[in-house]
mmCIF file of C-alpha atoms and ligand atoms in Angstrom:
data_model
loop_
_atom_site.group_PDB
_atom_site.id
_atom_site.type_symbol
_atom_site.label_atom_id
_atom_site.label_comp_id
_atom_site.label_asym_id
_atom_site.label_seq_id
_atom_site.Cartn_x
_atom_site.Cartn_y
_atom_site.Cartn_z
ATOM 1 C CA UNK O 1 13.101 -7.984 11.894
ATOM 2 C CA UNK O 2 13.048 -11.416 10.353
ATOM 3 C CA UNK O 3 13.193 -11.854 6.598
ATOM 4 C CA UNK O 4 13.288 -15.638 6.540
ATOM 5 C CA UNK O 5 12.392 -17.243 3.226
ATOM 6 C CA UNK O 6 10.606 -20.570 3.442
ATOM 7 C CA UNK O 7 10.527 -23.388 0.979
ATOM 8 C CA UNK O 8 6.976 -24.576 0.190
ATOM 9 C CA UNK O 9 8.017 -28.140 1.003
ATOM 10 C CA UNK O 10 8.719 -27.023 4.555
ATOM 11 C CA UNK O 11 5.101 -26.087 5.078
ATOM 12 C CA UNK O 12 3.115 -28.283 7.357
ATOM 13 C CA UNK O 13 -0.017 -29.409 5.608
ATOM 14 C CA UNK O 14 -2.262 -29.283 8.653
ATOM 15 C CA UNK O 15 -1.497 -25.627 9.263
ATOM 16 C CA UNK O 16 -2.386 -24.507 5.722
ATOM 17 C CA UNK O 17 -5.292 -22.126 5.685
ATOM 18 C CA UNK O 18 -7.343 -21.789 2.559
ATOM 19 C CA UNK O 19 -10.694 -21.050 0.973
ATOM 20 C CA UNK O 20 -11.973 -23.522 -1.626
ATOM 21 C CA UNK O 21 -11.798 -22.408 -5.290
ATOM 22 C CA UNK O 22 -15.480 -23.390 -5.790
ATOM 23 C CA UNK O 23 -16.473 -21.028 -2.982
ATOM 24 C CA UNK O 24 -14.437 -18.220 -4.517
ATOM 25 C CA UNK O 25 -16.024 -18.795 -7.948
ATOM 26 C CA UNK O 26 -19.502 -18.906 -6.417
ATOM 27 C CA UNK O 27 -18.926 -15.648 -4.564
ATOM 28 C CA UNK O 28 -17.472 -13.990 -7.672
ATOM 29 C CA UNK O 29 -20.591 -14.892 -9.664
ATOM 30 C CA UNK O 30 -22.776 -13.077 -7.135
ATOM 31 C CA UNK O 31 -20.765 -9.829 -7.263
ATOM 32 C CA UNK O 32 -21.122 -6.772 -9.537
ATOM 33 C CA UNK O 33 -18.622 -6.913 -12.376
ATOM 34 C CA UNK O 34 -16.978 -4.365 -14.697
ATOM 35 C CA UNK O 35 -14.247 -4.535 -17.306
ATOM 36 C CA UNK O 36 -11.425 -1.997 -17.129
ATOM 37 C CA UNK O 37 -10.764 -0.902 -20.736
ATOM 38 C CA UNK O 38 -13.169 -3.655 -21.830
ATOM 39 C CA UNK O 39 -10.535 -6.202 -20.898
ATOM 40 C CA UNK O 40 -9.541 -6.484 -17.254
ATOM 41 C CA UNK O 41 -12.259 -7.934 -15.058
ATOM 42 C CA UNK O 42 -12.991 -6.184 -11.782
ATOM 43 C CA UNK O 43 -15.485 -7.312 -9.141
ATOM 44 C CA UNK O 44 -17.088 -5.168 -6.467
ATOM 45 C CA UNK O 45 -16.768 -6.781 -3.073
ATOM 46 C CA UNK O 46 -17.881 -5.138 0.162
ATOM 47 C CA UNK O 47 -18.166 -1.789 -1.632
ATOM 48 C CA UNK O 48 -14.730 -1.765 -3.309
ATOM 49 C CA UNK O 49 -13.294 -3.014 -6.611
ATOM 50 C CA UNK O 50 -10.851 -5.924 -6.804
ATOM 51 C CA UNK O 51 -9.092 -7.662 -9.668
ATOM 52 C CA UNK O 52 -11.245 -10.692 -10.407
ATOM 53 C CA UNK O 53 -8.293 -13.052 -10.799
ATOM 54 C CA UNK O 54 -9.286 -16.035 -8.665
ATOM 55 C CA UNK O 55 -5.948 -16.475 -6.894
ATOM 56 C CA UNK O 56 -5.650 -12.801 -5.995
ATOM 57 C CA UNK O 57 -9.213 -12.567 -4.768
ATOM 58 C CA UNK O 58 -8.923 -15.839 -2.897
ATOM 59 C CA UNK O 59 -5.919 -14.615 -0.947
ATOM 60 C CA UNK O 60 -7.907 -11.540 0.128
ATOM 61 C CA UNK O 61 -10.622 -13.813 1.506
ATOM 62 C CA UNK O 62 -8.104 -16.024 3.288
ATOM 63 C CA UNK O 63 -6.494 -12.980 4.870
ATOM 64 C CA UNK O 64 -9.877 -11.635 6.000
ATOM 65 C CA UNK O 65 -10.845 -14.939 7.596
ATOM 66 C CA UNK O 66 -7.620 -16.237 9.040
ATOM 67 C CA UNK O 67 -5.342 -13.405 10.078
ATOM 68 C CA UNK O 68 -5.026 -12.973 13.836
ATOM 69 C CA UNK O 69 -3.512 -9.634 14.834
ATOM 70 C CA UNK O 70 -1.299 -9.226 17.854
ATOM 71 C CA UNK O 71 -1.734 -6.130 20.011
ATOM 72 C CA UNK O 72 1.828 -5.186 19.112
ATOM 73 C CA UNK O 73 1.371 -5.431 15.309
ATOM 74 C CA UNK O 74 2.002 -2.320 13.236
ATOM 75 C CA UNK O 75 0.173 -2.183 9.927
ATOM 76 C CA UNK O 76 0.891 0.168 7.046
ATOM 77 C CA UNK O 77 -2.311 0.745 5.081
ATOM 78 C CA UNK O 78 -2.650 2.605 1.794
ATOM 79 C CA UNK O 79 -4.381 3.027 -1.516
ATOM 80 C CA UNK O 80 -1.892 1.943 -4.210
ATOM 81 C CA UNK O 81 0.799 4.425 -5.308
ATOM 82 C CA UNK O 82 0.353 6.838 -2.437
ATOM 83 C CA UNK O 83 3.732 6.392 -0.736
ATOM 84 C CA UNK O 84 3.514 2.849 0.634
ATOM 85 C CA UNK O 85 7.115 1.939 -0.168
ATOM 86 C CA UNK O 86 8.365 5.118 1.498
ATOM 87 C CA UNK O 87 6.300 4.607 4.638
ATOM 88 C CA UNK O 88 7.387 0.955 4.823
ATOM 89 C CA UNK O 89 11.026 1.995 4.784
ATOM 90 C CA UNK O 90 10.480 4.770 7.349
ATOM 91 C CA UNK O 91 8.495 2.588 9.732
ATOM 92 C CA UNK O 92 11.001 -0.251 9.413
ATOM 93 C CA UNK O 93 13.855 2.164 10.170
ATOM 94 C CA UNK O 94 12.135 3.715 13.185
ATOM 95 C CA UNK O 95 11.201 0.385 14.761
ATOM 96 C CA UNK O 96 14.547 -1.314 14.111
ATOM 97 C CA UNK O 97 16.866 1.612 14.798
ATOM 98 C CA UNK O 98 18.327 0.053 17.962
ATOM 99 C CA UNK O 99 18.888 -3.344 16.324
ATOM 100 C CA UNK O 100 21.670 -2.293 13.990
ATOM 101 C CA UNK O 101 23.594 0.803 12.989
ATOM 102 C CA UNK O 102 22.220 2.659 9.971
ATOM 103 C CA UNK O 103 25.164 1.495 7.861
ATOM 104 C CA UNK O 104 24.032 -2.101 8.396
ATOM 105 C CA UNK O 105 20.325 -1.533 7.845
ATOM 106 C CA UNK O 106 18.500 -4.442 6.127
ATOM 107 C CA UNK O 107 17.170 -1.733 3.812
ATOM 108 C CA UNK O 108 20.597 -1.726 2.179
ATOM 109 C CA UNK O 109 20.112 -5.289 1.002
ATOM 110 C CA UNK O 110 16.333 -5.803 0.836
ATOM 111 C CA UNK O 111 13.548 -4.027 -1.015
ATOM 112 C CA UNK O 112 11.147 -2.329 1.441
ATOM 113 C CA UNK O 113 8.383 -4.640 0.167
ATOM 114 C CA UNK O 114 10.422 -7.640 1.290
ATOM 115 C CA UNK O 115 10.799 -6.238 4.791
ATOM 116 C CA UNK O 116 7.185 -5.207 5.286
ATOM 117 C CA UNK O 117 5.050 -7.742 3.447
ATOM 118 C CA UNK O 118 1.582 -7.217 2.082
ATOM 119 C CA UNK O 119 -0.844 -9.384 3.972
ATOM 120 C CA UNK O 120 -3.488 -10.137 1.360
ATOM 121 C CA UNK O 121 -1.224 -10.939 -1.575
ATOM 122 C CA UNK O 122 2.292 -11.656 -0.344
ATOM 123 C CA UNK O 123 1.616 -13.550 2.841
ATOM 124 C CA UNK O 124 -1.725 -15.170 2.060
ATOM 125 C CA UNK O 125 -1.041 -15.337 -1.684
ATOM 126 C CA UNK O 126 1.120 -17.795 -3.518
ATOM 127 C CA UNK O 127 4.399 -15.912 -3.767
ATOM 128 C CA UNK O 128 6.679 -18.368 -2.038
ATOM 129 C CA UNK O 129 9.433 -15.859 -1.497
ATOM 130 C CA UNK O 130 7.565 -14.473 1.481
ATOM 131 C CA UNK O 131 6.992 -15.663 5.006
ATOM 132 C CA UNK O 132 3.899 -17.835 4.821
ATOM 133 C CA UNK O 133 0.889 -17.624 7.130
ATOM 134 C CA UNK O 134 2.115 -20.670 9.041
ATOM 135 C CA UNK O 135 5.173 -18.685 9.818
ATOM 136 C CA UNK O 136 3.455 -15.604 11.215
ATOM 137 C CA UNK O 137 3.294 -16.918 14.760
ATOM 138 C CA UNK O 138 7.082 -17.279 14.783
ATOM 139 C CA UNK O 139 7.797 -13.661 13.846
ATOM 140 C CA UNK O 140 9.124 -11.517 16.681
ATOM 141 C CA UNK O 141 7.109 -8.525 17.893
ATOM 142 C CA UNK O 142 6.434 -5.950 16.738
ATOM 143 C CA UNK O 143 5.469 -7.531 13.428
ATOM 144 C CA UNK O 144 5.242 -5.064 10.541
ATOM 145 C CA UNK O 145 2.714 -5.672 7.779
ATOM 146 C CA UNK O 146 1.018 -3.862 4.944
ATOM 147 C CA UNK O 147 -2.431 -3.914 3.370
ATOM 148 C CA UNK O 148 -4.240 -2.122 0.541
ATOM 149 C CA UNK O 149 -7.629 -3.208 1.908
ATOM 150 C CA UNK O 150 -10.119 -0.511 2.924
ATOM 151 C CA UNK O 151 -10.668 -0.092 6.659
ATOM 152 C CA UNK O 152 -14.216 -1.479 6.671
ATOM 153 C CA UNK O 153 -13.070 -4.742 5.093
ATOM 154 C CA UNK O 154 -10.136 -5.463 7.418
ATOM 155 C CA UNK O 155 -10.222 -8.634 9.516
ATOM 156 C CA UNK O 156 -12.016 -8.109 12.826
ATOM 157 C CA UNK O 157 -8.869 -8.882 14.769
ATOM 158 C CA UNK O 158 -7.099 -5.879 13.212
ATOM 159 C CA UNK O 159 -10.003 -3.581 14.010
ATOM 160 C CA UNK O 160 -10.583 -4.796 17.528
ATOM 161 C CA UNK O 161 -7.145 -5.738 18.842
ATOM 162 C CA UNK O 162 -4.637 -3.209 20.139
ATOM 163 C CA UNK O 163 -2.629 -3.293 16.912
ATOM 164 C CA UNK O 164 -1.971 0.051 15.263
ATOM 165 C CA UNK O 165 -2.450 1.235 11.697
ATOM 166 C CA UNK O 166 -0.382 3.839 9.831
ATOM 167 C CA UNK O 167 -2.280 5.057 6.775
ATOM 168 C CA UNK O 168 -0.630 7.074 4.024
ATOM 169 C CA UNK O 169 -2.664 9.182 1.611
ATOM 170 C CA UNK O 170 -1.651 11.216 -1.435
ATOM 171 C CA UNK O 171 -3.391 13.715 -3.672
ATOM 172 C CA UNK O 172 -5.503 11.929 -6.296
ATOM 173 C CA UNK O 173 -3.808 13.401 -9.369
ATOM 174 C CA UNK O 174 -0.263 12.318 -8.492
ATOM 175 C CA UNK O 175 -1.688 8.969 -7.384
ATOM 176 C CA UNK O 176 -3.399 8.553 -10.743
ATOM 177 C CA UNK O 177 -0.283 9.354 -12.788
ATOM 178 C CA UNK O 178 1.764 7.015 -10.626
ATOM 179 C CA UNK O 179 -0.747 4.196 -11.186
ATOM 180 C CA UNK O 180 -0.644 4.763 -14.940
ATOM 181 C CA UNK O 181 3.133 4.366 -15.083
ATOM 182 C CA UNK O 182 3.289 1.444 -12.707
ATOM 183 C CA UNK O 183 0.507 -0.501 -14.464
ATOM 184 C CA UNK O 184 2.065 -0.431 -17.934
ATOM 185 C CA UNK O 185 4.177 -3.572 -17.675
ATOM 186 C CA UNK O 186 1.752 -5.668 -15.577
ATOM 187 C CA UNK O 187 -1.091 -4.808 -17.979
ATOM 188 C CA UNK O 188 0.973 -5.930 -20.969
ATOM 189 C CA UNK O 189 1.893 -9.121 -19.128
ATOM 190 C CA UNK O 190 -1.707 -9.840 -18.175
ATOM 191 C CA UNK O 191 -3.426 -8.762 -21.375
ATOM 192 C CA UNK O 192 -0.779 -9.337 -24.016
ATOM 193 C CA UNK O 193 1.478 -7.150 -26.119
ATOM 194 C CA UNK O 194 -1.380 -6.268 -28.487
ATOM 195 C CA UNK O 195 -3.307 -4.639 -25.672
ATOM 196 C CA UNK O 196 -3.537 -0.909 -26.293
ATOM 197 C CA UNK O 197 -2.349 0.712 -23.079
ATOM 198 C CA UNK O 198 -4.900 3.074 -21.557
ATOM 199 C CA UNK O 199 -4.267 6.796 -21.971
ATOM 200 C CA UNK O 200 -4.255 9.244 -19.077
ATOM 201 C CA UNK O 201 -7.785 10.234 -20.156
ATOM 202 C CA UNK O 202 -8.910 6.594 -19.867
ATOM 203 C CA UNK O 203 -7.405 6.305 -16.381
ATOM 204 C CA UNK O 204 -8.909 9.606 -15.378
ATOM 205 C CA UNK O 205 -12.436 8.485 -16.288
ATOM 206 C CA UNK O 206 -12.087 5.149 -14.495
ATOM 207 C CA UNK O 207 -10.515 6.768 -11.453
ATOM 208 C CA UNK O 208 -13.276 9.390 -11.189
ATOM 209 C CA UNK O 209 -15.886 6.664 -11.527
ATOM 210 C CA UNK O 210 -14.114 4.794 -8.714
ATOM 211 C CA UNK O 211 -13.625 1.766 -10.983
ATOM 212 C CA UNK O 212 -10.023 0.986 -10.214
ATOM 213 C CA UNK O 213 -8.501 -1.815 -8.123
ATOM 214 C CA UNK O 214 -9.079 -0.951 -4.428
ATOM 215 C CA UNK O 215 -11.232 2.022 -5.430
ATOM 216 C CA UNK O 216 -13.213 4.117 -5.086
ATOM 217 C CA UNK O 217 -10.207 6.220 -4.063
ATOM 218 C CA UNK O 218 -11.983 8.849 -1.956
ATOM 219 C CA UNK O 219 -14.042 6.297 -0.028
ATOM 220 C CA UNK O 220 -10.823 4.399 0.780
ATOM 221 C CA UNK O 221 -9.164 7.543 2.108
ATOM 222 C CA UNK O 222 -12.176 8.870 4.007
ATOM 223 C CA UNK O 223 -12.735 5.596 5.862
ATOM 224 C CA UNK O 224 -9.232 5.713 7.337
ATOM 225 C CA UNK O 225 -9.416 9.478 7.893
ATOM 226 C CA UNK O 226 -12.562 9.104 10.009
ATOM 227 C CA UNK O 227 -11.031 6.274 12.012
ATOM 228 C CA UNK O 228 -7.940 8.404 12.680
ATOM 229 C CA UNK O 229 -10.147 11.187 14.056
ATOM 230 C CA UNK O 230 -12.238 8.854 16.191
ATOM 231 C CA UNK O 231 -9.373 6.628 17.338
ATOM 232 C CA UNK O 232 -6.136 8.632 17.104
ATOM 233 C CA UNK O 233 -4.196 6.043 19.079
ATOM 234 C CA UNK O 234 -5.317 3.323 16.696
ATOM 235 C CA UNK O 235 -4.934 4.970 13.289
ATOM 236 C CA UNK O 236 -2.288 7.509 12.307
ATOM 237 C CA UNK O 237 -3.138 9.396 9.117
ATOM 238 C CA UNK O 238 -0.161 10.644 7.112
ATOM 239 C CA UNK O 239 -0.042 12.549 3.855
ATOM 240 C CA UNK O 240 2.635 12.104 1.183
ATOM 241 C CA UNK O 241 2.732 15.872 0.630
ATOM 242 C CA UNK O 242 3.418 16.512 4.352
ATOM 243 C CA UNK O 243 6.193 13.930 4.344
ATOM 244 C CA UNK O 244 7.791 15.695 1.398
ATOM 245 C CA UNK O 245 7.476 19.088 3.038
ATOM 246 C CA UNK O 246 8.636 18.256 6.556
ATOM 247 C CA UNK O 247 9.918 14.686 6.852
ATOM 248 C CA UNK O 248 11.408 15.328 10.301
ATOM 249 C CA UNK O 249 8.079 16.345 11.773
ATOM 250 C CA UNK O 250 6.255 13.405 10.191
ATOM 251 C CA UNK O 251 8.939 10.935 11.241
ATOM 252 C CA UNK O 252 8.558 12.149 14.827
ATOM 253 C CA UNK O 253 4.798 11.574 14.564
ATOM 254 C CA UNK O 254 5.456 8.025 13.344
ATOM 255 C CA UNK O 255 7.938 7.314 16.139
ATOM 256 C CA UNK O 256 5.608 8.659 18.833
ATOM 257 C CA UNK O 257 2.629 6.787 17.430
ATOM 258 C CA UNK O 258 4.445 3.446 17.582
ATOM 259 C CA UNK O 259 5.631 4.162 21.117
ATOM 260 C CA UNK O 260 9.300 4.678 20.199
ATOM 261 C CA UNK O 261 9.755 8.469 20.288
ATOM 262 C CA UNK O 262 13.138 9.945 19.423
ATOM 263 C CA UNK O 263 15.036 11.095 22.497
ATOM 264 C CA UNK O 264 16.514 14.630 22.587
ATOM 265 C CA UNK O 265 19.918 12.935 22.365
ATOM 266 C CA UNK O 266 18.974 11.076 19.197
ATOM 267 C CA UNK O 267 17.633 14.252 17.695
ATOM 268 C CA UNK O 268 20.772 16.243 18.434
ATOM 269 C CA UNK O 269 22.982 13.403 17.157
ATOM 270 C CA UNK O 270 21.169 13.573 13.810
ATOM 271 C CA UNK O 271 19.463 10.167 14.011
ATOM 272 C CA UNK O 272 16.237 11.461 12.457
ATOM 273 C CA UNK O 273 18.099 13.028 9.548
ATOM 274 C CA UNK O 274 20.021 9.793 8.990
ATOM 275 C CA UNK O 275 16.800 7.798 8.773
ATOM 276 C CA UNK O 276 15.325 10.351 6.392
ATOM 277 C CA UNK O 277 18.375 10.109 4.196
ATOM 278 C CA UNK O 278 18.364 6.300 4.260
ATOM 279 C CA UNK O 279 14.710 6.288 3.150
ATOM 280 C CA UNK O 280 14.965 9.071 0.583
ATOM 281 C CA UNK O 281 13.940 8.070 -2.900
ATOM 282 C CA UNK O 282 17.366 8.887 -4.303
ATOM 283 C CA UNK O 283 19.104 6.659 -1.811
ATOM 284 C CA UNK O 284 16.689 3.726 -2.145
ATOM 285 C CA UNK O 285 16.619 3.996 -5.933
ATOM 286 C CA UNK O 286 20.393 3.805 -6.098
ATOM 287 C CA UNK O 287 20.743 0.620 -4.028
ATOM 288 C CA UNK O 288 21.584 -2.580 -5.907
ATOM 289 C CA UNK O 289 18.870 -4.380 -3.909
ATOM 290 C CA UNK O 290 16.231 -2.187 -5.549
ATOM 291 C CA UNK O 291 17.634 -2.009 -9.075
ATOM 292 C CA UNK O 292 16.896 -5.476 -10.416
ATOM 293 C CA UNK O 293 14.634 -8.418 -9.709
ATOM 294 C CA UNK O 294 10.901 -8.612 -9.211
ATOM 295 C CA UNK O 295 8.354 -8.506 -6.432
ATOM 296 C CA UNK O 296 5.550 -11.057 -6.516
ATOM 297 C CA UNK O 297 6.847 -12.559 -9.787
ATOM 298 C CA UNK O 298 5.627 -9.565 -11.852
ATOM 299 C CA UNK O 299 6.562 -6.151 -10.531
ATOM 300 C CA UNK O 300 10.073 -4.846 -11.223
ATOM 301 C CA UNK O 301 11.676 -3.787 -7.950
ATOM 302 C CA UNK O 302 12.874 -0.585 -9.568
ATOM 303 C CA UNK O 303 9.350 0.363 -10.668
ATOM 304 C CA UNK O 304 8.438 1.299 -7.096
ATOM 305 C CA UNK O 305 10.800 4.270 -7.329
ATOM 306 C CA UNK O 306 9.958 6.676 -10.121
ATOM 307 C CA UNK O 307 10.014 10.441 -9.541
ATOM 308 C CA UNK O 308 8.604 10.810 -6.050
ATOM 309 C CA UNK O 309 7.424 14.386 -6.511
ATOM 310 C CA UNK O 310 4.431 16.453 -5.550
ATOM 311 C CA UNK O 311 2.751 17.986 -8.601
ATOM 312 C CA UNK O 312 4.201 15.685 -11.286
ATOM 313 C CA UNK O 313 0.582 15.399 -12.527
ATOM 314 C CA UNK O 314 0.880 18.879 -14.105
ATOM 315 C CA UNK O 315 2.870 17.246 -16.933
ATOM 316 C CA UNK O 316 0.018 14.895 -17.856
ATOM 317 C CA UNK O 317 -3.315 16.246 -16.662
ATOM 318 C CA UNK O 318 -5.051 19.069 -18.525
ATOM 319 C CA UNK O 319 -6.423 22.092 -16.628
ATOM 320 C CA UNK O 320 -9.954 20.918 -17.471
ATOM 321 C CA UNK O 321 -9.311 17.500 -15.929
ATOM 322 C CA UNK O 322 -7.745 19.101 -12.854
ATOM 323 C CA UNK O 323 -10.804 21.302 -12.498
ATOM 324 C CA UNK O 324 -13.065 18.241 -12.655
ATOM 325 C CA UNK O 325 -10.987 16.437 -10.061
ATOM 326 C CA UNK O 326 -11.125 19.478 -7.803
ATOM 327 C CA UNK O 327 -14.913 19.472 -7.965
ATOM 328 C CA UNK O 328 -15.073 15.748 -7.267
ATOM 329 C CA UNK O 329 -12.655 16.160 -4.374
ATOM 330 C CA UNK O 330 -14.758 18.954 -2.871
ATOM 331 C CA UNK O 331 -17.864 16.833 -3.161
ATOM 332 C CA UNK O 332 -16.299 13.672 -1.728
ATOM 333 C CA UNK O 333 -14.396 15.372 1.096
ATOM 334 C CA UNK O 334 -17.182 17.798 2.037
ATOM 335 C CA UNK O 335 -17.601 18.061 5.812
ATOM 336 C CA UNK O 336 -14.723 15.649 6.489
ATOM 337 C CA UNK O 337 -12.109 18.295 7.339
ATOM 338 C CA UNK O 338 -9.726 16.515 4.954
ATOM 339 C CA UNK O 339 -8.043 18.188 1.999
ATOM 340 C CA UNK O 340 -5.095 17.543 -0.299
ATOM 341 C CA UNK O 341 -2.401 19.825 -1.576
ATOM 342 C CA UNK O 342 -2.006 19.374 -5.322
ATOM 343 C CA UNK O 343 1.218 21.349 -5.695
ATOM 344 C CA UNK O 344 4.355 21.774 -3.594
ATOM 345 C CA UNK O 345 4.452 24.884 -1.420
HETATM 346 N N1 PPS F 401 11.443 7.018 -0.653
HETATM 347 C C1 PPS F 401 10.502 7.610 -1.375
HETATM 348 N N2 PPS F 401 10.271 8.941 -1.243
HETATM 349 C C2 PPS F 401 9.326 9.559 -1.976
HETATM 350 N N3 PPS F 401 8.548 8.921 -2.888
HETATM 351 C C3 PPS F 401 8.748 7.606 -3.058
HETATM 352 C C4 PPS F 401 9.710 6.888 -2.314
HETATM 353 N N4 PPS F 401 9.677 5.582 -2.703
HETATM 354 C C5 PPS F 401 8.748 5.505 -3.658
HETATM 355 N N5 PPS F 401 8.169 6.698 -3.881
HETATM 356 C C6 PPS F 401 7.121 7.043 -4.848
HETATM 357 O O1 PPS F 401 5.874 6.508 -4.390
HETATM 358 C C7 PPS F 401 5.114 6.064 -5.529
HETATM 359 C C8 PPS F 401 4.892 4.575 -5.410
HETATM 360 O O2 PPS F 401 3.826 4.401 -4.531
HETATM 361 P P1 PPS F 401 3.692 3.171 -3.543
HETATM 362 O O3 PPS F 401 4.968 2.933 -2.879
HETATM 363 O O4 PPS F 401 2.500 3.446 -2.693
HETATM 364 O O5 PPS F 401 3.369 1.978 -4.533
HETATM 365 S S1 PPS F 401 2.687 0.593 -4.081
HETATM 366 O O6 PPS F 401 1.286 0.879 -3.724
HETATM 367 O O7 PPS F 401 3.455 0.039 -2.996
HETATM 368 O O8 PPS F 401 2.744 -0.245 -5.304
HETATM 369 C C9 PPS F 401 5.916 6.438 -6.749
HETATM 370 O O9 PPS F 401 5.502 7.773 -7.076
HETATM 371 P P2 PPS F 401 5.710 8.412 -8.535
HETATM 372 O O10 PPS F 401 7.149 8.739 -8.671
HETATM 373 O O11 PPS F 401 4.866 9.657 -8.534
HETATM 374 O O12 PPS F 401 5.222 7.413 -9.523
HETATM 375 C C10 PPS F 401 7.329 6.391 -6.200
HETATM 376 O O13 PPS F 401 8.280 7.084 -6.971
#
């Protein structure tokens, strides 16, 4: 897997793909708008909420219009804070396990987000630390990418090529608490030190109303769930809680899905266990590569590794709120066959 970093001056002008700022502004004006905590502007585009920041939104549009999937591409998809970083590290390890011994894994020296880049904001955005779109054609197959975009809004070439999608979902209450912690610093940076950070109750109301970046949550999850039922060779649906409970089983599902199943020999030699250990939160959290520095100029690398537990929400969410979420979950997941475990077994 290539992790080449390009200098902007190396970019060839004629290969730059973009969408004009005026077009972005025009489109934004035509979209429904809300303010998170009366401050942070969100716009509703193709049924889902996005941060209205012009650069961020623009890169989503560029990705939608210009990305060309290869049949061999493997794409991690997720709602934020549902286990993306974990799945990135697992997928990277499975796919690259014959390229280097585990004790020389690039995961030892790179943050998982640097090895599996996010299409809409890293690659098509303006974070120059990442491989740029011009560079995509030079990446060896299989290319590994990530997106937070809902299924219905993905570029046509992802939906209709042979590329495969690995979606990770997590119960809404742990997701919500994880978002609250992760958003603290970026919100202060965006809105200033005087900005009163939202409480868990504030987040809860916004989350239930679906008014959260990439939300509504349940619609995001259900879209991918339905695709995984209709096209099981195209979309693999994983749950954070299942990964916690039986990582070996889930890792085997991942390996089979990407066409690189573990051999009986690998299994008996402990290869699966080694990959699990490499990608465990305690191991990744302890690596120098993940302790300092930032991703995308804002997000502390270490902030992607917090507790990594199922049921941490019980420390923050009242029984009344949990009851409300349960009702909402029942309503939103009715007749889908999908459910979430809120507590560890
Ligand atoms: N290796 C591993 N194993 C188990 N859990 C892990 C791992 N890496 C990250 N995490 C936990 O996942 C939460 C972060 O979610 P994401 O990685 O989806 O964040 S992001 O969307 O990429 O920003 C966040 O959950 P919380 O601890 O509940 O906040 C992380 O701690």
